[in-house]
Tab-separated table of C-alpha atoms in Angstrom:
chain	number	residue	atom	x	y	z
A	1	MET	CA	210.751	183.762	-147.245
A	2	ASN	CA	207.749	182.369	-149.085
A	3	ARG	CA	208.333	179.401	-151.337
A	4	LEU	CA	206.947	179.627	-154.844
A	5	GLU	CA	204.362	177.166	-155.988
A	6	VAL	CA	205.553	175.826	-159.312
A	7	LYS	CA	203.025	174.457	-161.770
A	8	ILE	CA	203.882	172.097	-164.579
A	9	ILE	CA	201.480	172.819	-167.417
A	10	ASP	CA	200.970	170.098	-170.014
A	11	LEU	CA	200.886	171.691	-173.429
A	12	PRO	CA	199.097	170.098	-176.385
A	13	ARG	CA	201.253	167.949	-178.635
A	14	ILE	CA	200.201	167.395	-182.203
A	15	THR	CA	202.332	164.630	-183.662
A	16	ASP	CA	203.058	164.436	-187.355
A	17	PRO	CA	205.709	162.593	-189.404
A	18	ARG	CA	206.949	166.020	-190.598
A	19	GLY	CA	207.566	167.177	-187.018
A	20	ASN	CA	205.641	167.724	-183.801
A	21	LEU	CA	203.753	170.905	-182.966
A	22	THR	CA	203.134	172.307	-179.500
A	23	PHE	CA	201.561	175.659	-178.714
A	24	ALA	CA	200.574	177.896	-175.818
A	25	GLU	CA	197.726	180.382	-175.998
A	26	ALA	CA	197.556	183.609	-174.031
A	27	GLN	CA	194.542	183.998	-171.748
A	28	THR	CA	193.716	180.270	-171.783
A	29	MET	CA	196.974	178.389	-171.134
A	30	ILE	CA	199.189	181.215	-169.882
A	31	PRO	CA	197.649	182.504	-166.637
A	32	PHE	CA	198.746	186.152	-167.005
A	33	ASP	CA	199.115	188.889	-169.622
A	34	ILE	CA	202.298	188.619	-171.678
A	35	LYS	CA	204.259	191.866	-171.558
A	36	ARG	CA	207.631	190.709	-172.930
A	37	ALA	CA	209.090	187.524	-174.402
A	38	TYR	CA	212.719	186.340	-174.330
A	39	TRP	CA	214.543	183.646	-176.288
A	40	VAL	CA	217.795	182.188	-175.013
A	41	TYR	CA	219.689	180.251	-177.654
A	42	ASP	CA	223.102	178.998	-178.739
A	43	VAL	CA	224.112	178.407	-175.119
A	44	PRO	CA	227.164	176.117	-175.076
A	45	GLY	CA	226.836	172.853	-173.155
A	46	GLY	CA	227.703	173.201	-169.476
A	47	GLU	CA	227.079	176.959	-169.400
A	48	SER	CA	224.401	178.602	-167.290
A	49	ARG	CA	222.195	181.651	-167.737
A	50	GLY	CA	220.278	183.705	-165.232
A	51	GLY	CA	221.644	183.151	-161.755
A	52	HIS	CA	219.579	185.964	-160.324
A	53	ALA	CA	216.108	186.508	-158.873
A	54	HIS	CA	213.251	188.957	-159.224
A	55	LYS	CA	211.000	190.081	-156.385
A	56	ARG	CA	207.953	190.364	-158.635
A	57	LEU	CA	207.912	188.453	-161.872
A	58	ARG	CA	205.646	185.926	-163.528
A	59	GLN	CA	207.242	183.590	-166.011
A	60	PHE	CA	206.136	180.850	-168.363
A	61	VAL	CA	209.204	178.830	-169.363
A	62	ILE	CA	209.221	176.580	-172.441
A	63	ALA	CA	212.098	174.696	-174.086
A	64	LEU	CA	211.738	175.563	-177.776
A	65	SER	CA	214.488	173.177	-178.814
A	66	GLY	CA	216.279	170.468	-176.877
A	67	SER	CA	216.025	170.746	-173.124
A	68	PHE	CA	217.500	172.645	-170.210
A	69	HIS	CA	217.551	172.570	-166.430
A	70	VAL	CA	215.772	175.105	-164.256
A	71	THR	CA	216.706	175.433	-160.589
A	72	LEU	CA	214.195	177.164	-158.318
A	73	ASP	CA	214.058	177.766	-154.575
A	74	ASN	CA	211.768	174.800	-154.109
A	75	GLY	CA	212.991	172.219	-156.579
A	76	PHE	CA	214.666	171.133	-159.749
A	77	ILE	CA	212.972	170.512	-163.098
A	78	SER	CA	214.477	169.343	-166.375
A	79	ASP	CA	213.582	168.221	-169.887
A	80	VAL	CA	210.359	170.148	-170.389
A	81	ARG	CA	209.768	169.684	-174.128
A	82	ASP	CA	205.974	169.548	-174.221
A	83	LYS	CA	205.383	171.076	-170.824
A	84	ALA	CA	205.785	174.548	-169.410
A	85	ILE	CA	206.982	175.721	-166.016
A	86	HIS	CA	204.968	178.463	-164.359
A	87	PRO	CA	206.646	179.597	-161.126
């Protein structure tokens, strides 16, 4: 079984007293065409989502609010506020 190479992508952070802004742009920061987007929200503490795998899938994972843990075949990553995970 091949192990995935996971990239941590630093996203721009524009700080402002009114709140920080981070963005990701298709074609320049996201290294593939976006076909569908998902939002997972209101997940109670201690619960988990996913728990399955895909044979062919490219993902760009961003924490829009707070943080979460992502477990992959080759490692563990958490608290990715102004970064993105690209497995």
